[in-house]
Amino acid sequence: MENNREKFALRNFIGIMKSCRRQLVEDVFCNDYDLYNFLCEDKKHVRILYRQLYELKWLELHWKKCELLIDEKNLPLATRREILKIFLRRYSDFVAGWDYKPTDAVLFKANIESLNTLIITEKQWTEQLNQLKTSFLLETKALDKLIEEAK
């Protein structure tokens, strides 16, 4: 029985990995906002934030699909727990391959929110800086005009 659960979990986890990789390719072709910004952002520090954001969302998607699969199956509670443990073991190995600790996976959601906040803050700062530059240019032109008129 244990072997059947292991096979079920492994077969489905491989299917989930294929599905998520398909999603990655689709995101590339459909210009996913975060992925596109990672690839095209001019500022290196912002590009790194977008890479981390997309990476965490993508890794989290694997686990969400595992949970969804188990929720969709009408399995006894003990079987669900056993399969979840197997999924968790496989997922932990997978996440470790991306240089994350298994405990990091618990914090993916919080990290995603933090990265979103950092990106939004950087955008706001850039907008404010651009507004200041524009105001400065307008004031400079107005002063230049006054100086010309005073001559």
N, CA, C and O atoms as a DFTB+ gen file, in Angstrom:
604 C
 N C O
     1  1       0.832      -1.199       0.000
     2  2       0.000       0.000       0.000
     3  2       0.873       1.258       0.000
     4  3       0.598       2.220      -0.716
     5  1       1.924       1.231       0.812
     6  2       2.840       2.375       0.893
     7  2       3.466       2.653      -0.473
     8  3       3.606       3.807      -0.878
     9  1       3.838       1.592      -1.171
    10  2       4.456       1.725      -2.480
    11  2       3.493       2.361      -3.483
    12  3       3.918       3.152      -4.325
    13  1       2.207       2.028      -3.403
    14  2       1.212       2.615      -4.300
    15  2       1.060       4.111      -4.039
    16  3       0.928       4.901      -4.974
    17  1       1.079       4.489      -2.777
    18  2       0.986       5.918      -2.435
    19  2       2.206       6.667      -2.944
    20  3       2.103       7.779      -3.463
    21  1       3.362       6.037      -2.784
    22  2       4.607       6.651      -3.256
    23  2       4.557       6.831      -4.779
    24  3       4.919       7.889      -5.294
    25  1       4.113       5.806      -5.485
    26  2       4.002       5.897      -6.944
    27  2       2.995       6.969      -7.347
    28  3       3.253       7.763      -8.252
    29  1       1.850       6.988      -6.673
    30  2       0.826       7.984      -6.958
    31  2       1.387       9.393      -6.776
    32  3       1.228      10.254      -7.642
    33  1       2.047       9.614      -5.635
    34  2       2.599      10.934      -5.340
    35  2       3.691      11.313      -6.334
    36  3       3.718      12.438      -6.835
    37  1       4.577      10.389      -6.613
    38  2       5.677      10.679      -7.532
    39  2       5.158      10.956      -8.942
    40  3       5.582      11.921      -9.577
    41  1       4.258      10.132      -9.430
    42  2       3.700      10.313     -10.770
    43  2       2.997      11.669     -10.869
    44  3       3.165      12.389     -11.854
    45  1       2.220      12.009      -9.860
    46  2       1.497      13.279      -9.891
    47  2       2.416      14.471      -9.681
    48  3       2.189      15.534     -10.259
    49  1       3.452      14.311      -8.861
    50  2       4.381      15.424      -8.680
    51  2       5.132      15.703      -9.972
    52  3       5.365      16.862     -10.314
    53  1       5.511      14.659     -10.691
    54  2       6.152      14.852     -11.995
    55  2       5.183      15.554     -12.944
    56  3       5.586      16.442     -13.696
    57  1       3.913      15.164     -12.914
    58  2       2.903      15.834     -13.738
    59  2       2.757      17.299     -13.369
    60  3       2.599      18.151     -14.244
    61  1       2.807      17.595     -12.086
    62  2       2.718      18.981     -11.613
    63  2       3.937      19.772     -12.092
    64  3       3.809      20.920     -12.517
    65  1       5.106      19.159     -12.020
    66  2       6.316      19.838     -12.479
    67  2       6.223      20.148     -13.973
    68  3       6.600      21.235     -14.412
    69  1       5.721      19.193     -14.747
    70  2       5.548      19.433     -16.187
    71  2       4.561      20.566     -16.429
    72  3       4.787      21.429     -17.278
    73  1       3.469      20.558     -15.679
    74  2       2.446      21.596     -15.822
    75  2       3.012      22.975     -15.495
    76  3       2.736      23.950     -16.195
    77  1       3.798      23.050     -14.439
    78  2       4.380      24.339     -14.042
    79  2       5.440      24.802     -15.040
    80  3       5.593      26.000     -15.276
    81  1       6.155      23.873     -15.612
    82  2       7.131      24.264     -16.646
    83  2       6.407      24.757     -17.892
    84  3       6.851      25.703     -18.542
    85  1       5.294      24.111     -18.221
    86  2       4.479      24.594     -19.332
    87  2       4.005      26.018     -19.048
    88  3       3.977      26.870     -19.936
    89  1       3.631      26.257     -17.782
    90  2       3.186      27.589     -17.369
    91  2       4.316      28.600     -17.535
    92  3       4.080      29.732     -17.958
    93  1       5.528      28.202     -17.207
    94  2       6.690      29.080     -17.367
    95  2       6.866      29.462     -18.834
    96  3       7.069      30.635     -19.151
    97  1       6.791      28.485     -19.721
    98  2       6.926      28.756     -21.155
    99  2       5.791      29.658     -21.619
   100  3       6.011      30.605     -22.374
   101  1       4.584      29.366     -21.168
   102  2       3.437      30.198     -21.536
   103  2       3.618      31.629     -21.038
   104  3       3.278      32.583     -21.738
   105  1       4.151      31.775     -19.835
   106  2       4.395      33.112     -19.287
   107  2       5.413      33.879     -20.120
   108  3       5.310      35.097     -20.270
   109  1       6.393      33.168     -20.660
   110  2       7.388      33.819     -21.514
   111  2       6.710      34.322     -22.792
   112  3       6.908      35.467     -23.199
   113  1       5.915      33.459     -23.416
   114  2       5.273      33.835     -24.677
   115  2       4.157      34.860     -24.492
   116  3       3.897      35.661     -25.389
   117  1       3.503      34.840     -23.349
   118  2       2.372      35.759     -23.115
   119  2       2.795      37.009     -22.353
   120  3       1.949      37.785     -21.909
   121  1       4.084      37.202     -22.204
   122  2       4.619      38.390     -21.524
   123  2       4.028      38.584     -20.136
   124  3       3.464      39.637     -19.838
   125  1       4.156      37.570     -19.287
   126  2       3.752      37.709     -17.891
   127  2       4.412      38.963     -17.324
   128  3       5.600      39.200     -17.546
   129  1       3.648      39.757     -16.599
   130  2       4.103      41.065     -16.135
   131  2       5.415      40.975     -15.339
   132  3       6.375      41.685     -15.636
   133  1       5.448      40.105     -14.336
   134  2       6.644      40.004     -13.487
   135  2       7.830      39.442     -14.260
   136  3       8.953      39.929     -14.123
   137  1       7.584      38.431     -15.060
   138  2       8.654      37.831     -15.851
   139  2       9.168      38.820     -16.893
   140  3      10.376      38.947     -17.089
   141  1       8.257      39.517     -17.556
   142  2       8.632      40.523     -18.551
   143  2       9.486      41.621     -17.897
   144  3      10.507      42.030     -18.449
   145  1       9.063      42.086     -16.732
   146  2       9.835      43.128     -16.047
   147  2      11.201      42.616     -15.605
   148  3      12.175      43.369     -15.596
   149  1      11.275      41.336     -15.237
   150  2      12.578      40.760     -14.898
   151  2      13.489      40.777     -16.120
   152  3      14.675      41.086     -16.005
   153  1      12.954      40.452     -17.266
   154  2      13.763      40.372     -18.471
   155  2      14.104      41.745     -19.058
   156  3      15.137      41.899     -19.711
   157  1      13.242      42.742     -18.830
   158  2      13.386      44.008     -19.549
   159  2      13.669      45.231     -18.672
   160  3      13.947      46.301     -19.213
   161  1      13.612      45.119     -17.374
   162  2      13.809      46.269     -16.492
   163  2      15.236      46.805     -16.648
   164  3      16.199      46.041     -16.708
   165  1      15.348      48.133     -16.713
   166  2      16.655      48.768     -16.869
   167  2      17.485      48.723     -15.584
   168  3      18.698      48.514     -15.622
   169  1      16.824      48.920     -14.469
   170  2      17.539      48.975     -13.189
   171  2      17.805      47.563     -12.676
   172  3      16.883      46.769     -12.489
   173  1      19.073      47.271     -12.456
   174  2      19.461      45.913     -12.052
   175  2      18.800      45.495     -10.747
   176  3      18.322      44.367     -10.636
   177  1      18.763      46.391      -9.748
   178  2      18.202      46.016      -8.453
   179  2      16.707      45.717      -8.558
   180  3      16.200      44.861      -7.832
   181  1      16.001      46.403      -9.441
   182  2      14.575      46.144      -9.641
   183  2      14.395      44.847     -10.429
   184  3      13.475      44.071     -10.169
   185  1      15.278      44.627     -11.386
   186  2      15.228      43.388     -12.165
   187  2      15.395      42.178     -11.240
   188  3      14.714      41.167     -11.411
   189  1      16.289      42.280     -10.276
   190  2      16.509      41.195      -9.318
   191  2      15.252      40.962      -8.487
   192  3      14.893      39.818      -8.212
   193  1      14.580      42.043      -8.087
   194  2      13.336      41.897      -7.324
   195  2      12.277      41.167      -8.142
   196  3      11.590      40.288      -7.622
   197  1      12.141      41.522      -9.413
   198  2      11.161      40.852     -10.275
   199  2      11.523      39.378     -10.491
   200  3      10.640      38.522     -10.551
   201  1      12.814      39.088     -10.607
   202  2      13.229      37.687     -10.764
   203  2      12.846      36.887      -9.531
   204  3      12.278      35.799      -9.634
   205  1      13.161      37.436      -8.363
   206  2      12.820      36.739      -7.124
   207  2      11.315      36.573      -6.988
   208  3      10.835      35.519      -6.572
   209  1      10.585      37.601      -7.334
   210  2       9.130      37.555      -7.233
   211  2       8.566      36.463      -8.143
   212  3       7.755      35.645      -7.707
   213  1       8.992      36.452      -9.394
   214  2       8.471      35.442     -10.311
   215  2       8.886      34.037      -9.857
   216  3       8.082      33.105      -9.876
   217  1      10.137      33.903      -9.454
   218  2      10.643      32.606      -9.017
   219  2       9.842      32.070      -7.835
   220  3       9.456      30.901      -7.826
   221  1       9.591      32.911      -6.846
   222  2       8.835      32.471      -5.678
   223  2       7.398      32.111      -6.042
   224  3       6.862      31.115      -5.555
   225  1       6.782      32.910      -6.887
   226  2       5.412      32.600      -7.316
   227  2       5.376      31.267      -8.065
   228  3       4.461      30.463      -7.884
   229  1       6.370      31.052      -8.895
   230  2       6.424      29.828      -9.687
   231  2       6.656      28.609      -8.793
   232  3       6.019      27.572      -8.976
   233  1       7.553      28.732      -7.844
   234  2       7.804      27.622      -6.919
   235  2       6.579      27.355      -6.042
   236  3       6.237      26.204      -5.771
   237  1       5.933      28.419      -5.610
   238  2       4.730      28.265      -4.792
   239  2       3.607      27.588      -5.593
   240  3       2.817      26.828      -5.033
   241  1       3.539      27.860      -6.884
   242  2       2.526      27.251      -7.746
   243  2       2.591      25.725      -7.688
   244  3       1.558      25.057      -7.724
   245  1       3.799      25.175      -7.598
   246  2       3.944      23.725      -7.507
   247  2       3.197      23.188      -6.278
   248  3       2.450      22.213      -6.366
   249  1       3.413      23.839      -5.144
   250  2       2.777      23.367      -3.922
   251  2       1.260      23.559      -3.980
   252  3       0.504      22.693      -3.538
   253  1       0.825      24.679      -4.518
   254  2      -0.616      24.916      -4.636
   255  2      -1.275      23.822      -5.479
   256  3      -2.377      23.368      -5.170
   257  1      -0.590      23.406      -6.542
   258  2      -1.130      22.348      -7.383
   259  2      -1.148      21.009      -6.652
   260  3      -2.054      20.201      -6.856
   261  1      -0.158      20.775      -5.808
   262  2      -0.157      19.550      -4.987
   263  2      -1.371      19.546      -4.056
   264  3      -2.088      18.550      -3.962
   265  1      -1.591      20.660      -3.377
   266  2      -2.735      20.761      -2.464
   267  2      -4.046      20.590      -3.220
   268  3      -4.951      19.898      -2.753
   269  1      -4.148      21.215      -4.375
   270  2      -5.370      21.130      -5.175
   271  2      -5.641      19.688      -5.607
   272  3      -6.779      19.222      -5.561
   273  1      -4.607      19.003      -6.018
   274  2      -4.753      17.609      -6.431
   275  2      -5.296      16.762      -5.280
   276  3      -6.216      15.966      -5.468
   277  1      -4.732      16.935      -4.106
   278  2      -5.175      16.140      -2.956
   279  2      -6.589      16.524      -2.551
   280  3      -7.384      15.666      -2.169
   281  1      -6.905      17.813      -2.634
   282  2      -8.262      18.248      -2.292
   283  2      -9.298      17.679      -3.252
   284  3     -10.422      17.372      -2.856
   285  1      -8.908      17.540      -4.525
   286  2      -9.848      17.030      -5.528
   287  2     -10.109      15.535      -5.381
   288  3     -11.175      15.050      -5.759
   289  1      -9.151      14.812      -4.840
   290  2      -9.312      13.365      -4.658
   291  2     -10.127      13.106      -3.403
   292  3      -9.939      13.769      -2.383
   293  1     -11.006      12.170      -3.480
   294  2     -11.782      11.764      -2.307
   295  2     -11.055      10.626      -1.617
   296  3     -11.402       9.455      -1.772
   297  1     -10.041      10.995      -0.855
   298  2      -9.209      10.010      -0.180
   299  2      -9.487      10.030       1.317
   300  3      -9.844      11.069       1.873
   301  1      -9.325       8.897       1.958
   302  2      -9.447       8.889       3.419
   303  2      -8.386       9.799       4.040
   304  3      -7.325      10.014       3.454
   305  1      -8.673      10.321       5.207
   306  2      -7.787      11.284       5.857
   307  2      -6.369      10.742       6.045
   308  3      -5.398      11.461       5.812
   309  1      -6.244       9.497       6.457
   310  2      -4.917       8.911       6.675
   311  2      -4.136       8.836       5.361
   312  3      -2.932       9.090       5.339
   313  1      -4.806       8.494       4.290
   314  2      -4.154       8.422       2.976
   315  2      -3.739       9.812       2.523
   316  3      -2.645      10.001       1.990
   317  1      -4.617      10.783       2.737
   318  2      -4.282      12.173       2.374
   319  2      -3.021      12.638       3.095
   320  3      -2.128      13.232       2.491
   321  1      -2.966      12.360       4.389
   322  2      -1.794      12.778       5.180
   323  2      -0.528      12.122       4.660
   324  3       0.511      12.768       4.526
   325  1      -0.627      10.842       4.370
   326  2       0.539      10.115       3.877
   327  2       1.003      10.672       2.531
   328  3       2.199      10.868       2.313
   329  1       0.071      10.920       1.648
   330  2       0.423      11.464       0.324
   331  2       0.972      12.875       0.465
   332  3       1.917      13.240      -0.235
   333  1       0.392      13.679       1.363
   334  2       0.923      15.027       1.603
   335  2       2.356      14.974       2.101
   336  3       3.184      15.791       1.699
   337  1       2.657      14.017       2.976
   338  2       4.032      13.868       3.470
   339  2       4.983      13.541       2.316
   340  3       6.088      14.077       2.238
   341  1       4.543      12.668       1.436
   342  2       5.376      12.295       0.290
   343  2       5.569      13.511      -0.628
   344  3       6.683      13.796      -1.066
   345  1       4.471      14.222      -0.913
   346  2       4.570      15.443      -1.720
   347  2       5.515      16.441      -1.060
   348  3       6.351      17.047      -1.730
   349  1       5.381      16.608       0.236
   350  2       6.218      17.567       0.954
   351  2       7.690      17.193       0.846
   352  3       8.542      18.063       0.663
   353  1       7.988      15.915       0.957
   354  2       9.371      15.458       0.831
   355  2       9.904      15.774      -0.569
   356  3      11.014      16.290      -0.705
   357  1       9.127      15.469      -1.601
   358  2       9.541      15.746      -2.987
   359  2       9.665      17.252      -3.228
   360  3      10.612      17.722      -3.858
   361  1       8.699      17.983      -2.720
   362  2       8.702      19.440      -2.892
   363  2       9.906      20.062      -2.192
   364  3      10.535      20.973      -2.731
   365  1      10.226      19.583      -1.010
   366  2      11.385      20.097      -0.267
   367  2      12.670      19.865      -1.056
   368  3      13.531      20.742      -1.126
   369  1      12.794      18.678      -1.650
   370  2      13.970      18.395      -2.485
   371  2      14.014      19.329      -3.691
   372  3      15.071      19.849      -4.051
   373  1      12.851      19.535      -4.308
   374  2      12.755      20.406      -5.478
   375  2      13.153      21.841      -5.123
   376  3      13.937      22.463      -5.839
   377  1      12.619      22.357      -4.034
   378  2      12.904      23.724      -3.593
   379  2      14.375      23.871      -3.209
   380  3      14.982      24.916      -3.446
   381  1      14.939      22.832      -2.622
   382  2      16.355      22.874      -2.254
   383  2      17.232      23.011      -3.496
   384  3      18.307      23.609      -3.435
   385  1      16.782      22.464      -4.613
   386  2      17.511      22.605      -5.871
   387  2      17.561      24.049      -6.357
   388  3      18.389      24.390      -7.201
   389  1      16.693      24.885      -5.839
   390  2      16.661      26.310      -6.186
   391  2      17.323      27.159      -5.101
   392  3      17.141      28.375      -5.049
   393  1      18.088      26.503      -4.244
   394  2      18.815      27.148      -3.141
   395  2      17.896      27.761      -2.086
   396  3      18.225      28.780      -1.480
   397  1      16.756      27.137      -1.878
   398  2      15.874      27.511      -0.774
   399  2      15.837      26.351       0.207
   400  3      15.921      25.185      -0.179
   401  1      15.712      26.687       1.464
   402  2      15.551      25.654       2.486
   403  2      14.077      25.251       2.525
   404  3      13.205      26.048       2.180
   405  1      13.804      24.033       2.939
   406  2      12.390      23.629       3.052
   407  2      11.572      24.587       3.925
   408  3      10.382      24.787       3.680
   409  1      12.203      25.174       4.935
   410  2      11.479      26.120       5.789
   411  2      11.173      27.415       5.052
   412  3      10.222      28.115       5.403
   413  1      11.972      27.745       4.027
   414  2      11.707      28.943       3.231
   415  2      10.369      28.838       2.507
   416  3       9.679      29.837       2.309
   417  1      10.014      27.629       2.118
   418  2       8.773      27.429       1.365
   419  2       7.565      27.894       2.159
   420  3       6.582      28.363       1.586
   421  1       7.637      27.766       3.478
   422  2       6.546      28.226       4.335
   423  2       6.395      29.735       4.233
   424  3       5.295      30.267       4.380
   425  1       7.496      30.420       3.983
   426  2       7.501      31.883       3.951
   427  2       7.364      32.461       2.546
   428  3       7.469      33.676       2.372
   429  1       7.132      31.623       1.546
   430  2       7.017      32.123       0.171
   431  2       5.981      33.221       0.060
   432  3       6.231      34.254      -0.561
   433  1       4.824      33.008       0.653
   434  2       3.750      34.001       0.541
   435  2       4.185      35.339       1.146
   436  3       3.973      36.394       0.549
   437  1       4.796      35.289       2.333
   438  2       5.263      36.519       2.976
   439  2       6.362      37.183       2.145
   440  3       6.395      38.407       2.023
   441  1       7.253      36.381       1.579
   442  2       8.317      36.927       0.731
   443  2       7.754      37.561      -0.532
   444  3       8.235      38.602      -0.979
   445  1       6.733      36.931      -1.106
   446  2       6.097      37.484      -2.304
   447  2       5.478      38.838      -1.985
   448  3       5.620      39.790      -2.753
   449  1       4.794      38.918      -0.852
   450  2       4.185      40.194      -0.449
   451  2       5.254      41.255      -0.203
   452  3       5.076      42.412      -0.584
   453  1       6.355      40.873       0.426
   454  2       7.446      41.816       0.680
   455  2       8.060      42.320      -0.623
   456  3       8.335      43.512      -0.762
   457  1       8.272      41.419      -1.569
   458  2       8.836      41.825      -2.852
   459  2       7.880      42.740      -3.605
   460  3       8.307      43.717      -4.220
   461  1       6.594      42.428      -3.559
   462  2       5.609      43.310      -4.194
   463  2       5.664      44.707      -3.578
   464  3       5.598      45.706      -4.295
   465  1       5.782      44.777      -2.265
   466  2       5.872      46.062      -1.565
   467  2       7.126      46.825      -1.988
   468  3       7.073      48.030      -2.234
   469  1       8.250      46.120      -2.071
   470  2       9.496      46.767      -2.496
   471  2       9.382      47.306      -3.923
   472  3       9.835      48.415      -4.207
   473  1       8.788      46.534      -4.806
   474  2       8.636      46.955      -6.198
   475  2       7.720      48.169      -6.288
   476  3       8.017      49.122      -7.009
   477  1       6.615      48.138      -5.563
   478  2       5.680      49.273      -5.565
   479  2       6.354      50.519      -5.011
   480  3       6.196      51.611      -5.556
   481  1       7.107      50.356      -3.926
   482  2       7.809      51.487      -3.316
   483  2       8.827      52.069      -4.282
   484  3       8.946      53.289      -4.400
   485  1       9.565      51.205      -4.977
   486  2      10.557      51.688      -5.937
   487  2       9.873      52.447      -7.066
   488  3      10.379      53.477      -7.511
   489  1       8.731      51.953      -7.534
   490  2       7.983      52.647      -8.591
   491  2       7.517      54.020      -8.115
   492  3       7.601      55.005      -8.849
   493  1       7.026      54.072      -6.879
   494  2       6.567      55.349      -6.333
   495  2       7.729      56.331      -6.215
   496  3       7.586      57.508      -6.545
   497  1       8.865      55.855      -5.749
   498  2      10.036      56.729      -5.642
   499  2      10.456      57.234      -7.015
   500  3      10.786      58.409      -7.175
   501  1      10.446      56.355      -7.997
   502  2      10.822      56.755      -9.352
   503  2       9.851      57.800      -9.885
   504  3      10.268      58.791     -10.484
   505  1       8.549      57.579      -9.668
   506  2       7.551      58.562     -10.112
   507  2       7.762      59.903      -9.429
   508  3       7.697      60.947     -10.079
   509  1       8.014      59.887      -8.124
   510  2       8.236      61.130      -7.390
   511  2       9.502      61.825      -7.881
   512  3       9.534      63.047      -8.022
   513  1      10.532      61.045      -8.137
   514  2      11.776      61.618      -8.643
   515  2      11.543      62.250     -10.013
   516  3      12.034      63.344     -10.288
   517  1      10.788      61.554     -10.875
   518  2      10.479      62.109     -12.195
   519  2       9.643      63.380     -12.077
   520  3       9.851      64.329     -12.834
   521  1       8.704      63.407     -11.141
   522  2       7.907      64.624     -10.922
   523  2       8.791      65.769     -10.461
   524  3       8.627      66.905     -10.905
   525  1       9.733      65.467      -9.564
   526  2      10.657      66.505      -9.102
   527  2      11.523      67.022     -10.249
   528  3      11.747      68.227     -10.367
   529  1      12.008      66.112     -11.091
   530  2      12.825      66.519     -12.237
   531  2      12.010      67.401     -13.184
   532  3      12.499      68.416     -13.679
   533  1      10.768      67.000     -13.426
   534  2       9.897      67.784     -14.313
   535  2       9.633      69.156     -13.721
   536  3       9.708      70.163     -14.425
   537  1       9.326      69.203     -12.433
   538  2       9.088      70.490     -11.760
   539  2      10.331      71.366     -11.834
   540  3      10.240      72.569     -12.077
   541  1      11.481      70.759     -11.626
   542  2      12.729      71.504     -11.688
   543  2      12.938      72.082     -13.087
   544  3      13.316      73.245     -13.229
   545  1      12.692      71.273     -14.118
   546  2      12.842      71.756     -15.492
   547  2      11.869      72.893     -15.795
   548  3      12.245      73.889     -16.413
   549  1      10.618      72.742     -15.358
   550  2       9.624      73.794     -15.585
   551  2      10.009      75.081     -14.869
   552  3       9.888      76.168     -15.433
   553  1      10.463      74.962     -13.649
   554  2      10.888      76.140     -12.881
   555  2      12.114      76.787     -13.521
   556  3      12.216      78.012     -13.580
   557  1      13.025      75.975     -13.990
   558  2      14.226      76.495     -14.643
   559  2      13.844      77.270     -15.908
   560  3      14.361      78.360     -16.150
   561  1      12.939      76.704     -16.711
   562  2      12.494      77.386     -17.927
   563  2      11.771      78.685     -17.587
   564  3      11.964      79.700     -18.256
   565  1      10.937      78.653     -16.545
   566  2      10.223      79.873     -16.141
   567  2      11.213      80.936     -15.681
   568  3      11.063      82.111     -16.015
   569  1      12.218      80.533     -14.922
   570  2      13.241      81.494     -14.469
   571  2      14.053      82.018     -15.649
   572  3      14.361      83.208     -15.709
   573  1      14.398      81.148     -16.578
   574  2      15.122      81.589     -17.773
   575  2      14.298      82.615     -18.555
   576  3      14.833      83.601     -19.063
   577  1      13.007      82.370     -18.641
   578  2      12.116      83.288     -19.359
   579  2      12.065      84.646     -18.640
   580  3      12.122      85.696     -19.281
   581  1      11.956      84.615     -17.307
   582  2      11.948      85.864     -16.533
   583  2      13.264      86.617     -16.701
   584  3      13.271      87.844     -16.804
   585  1      14.358      85.895     -16.730
   586  2      15.660      86.540     -16.903
   587  2      15.738      87.197     -18.289
   588  3      16.213      88.326     -18.423
   589  1      15.271      86.483     -19.310
   590  2      15.249      87.025     -20.666
   591  2      14.391      88.279     -20.732
   592  3      14.780      89.270     -21.350
   593  1      13.224      88.237     -20.098
   594  2      12.321      89.386     -20.115
   595  2      12.914      90.572     -19.350
   596  3      12.657      91.725     -19.698
   597  1      13.698      90.295     -18.319
   598  2      14.294      91.362     -17.532
   599  2      15.435      92.038     -18.276
   600  3      15.784      93.171     -17.943
   601  1      16.017      91.400     -19.250
   602  2      17.144      91.987     -20.009
   603  2      16.627      93.014     -20.891
   604  3      17.391      93.642     -21.623
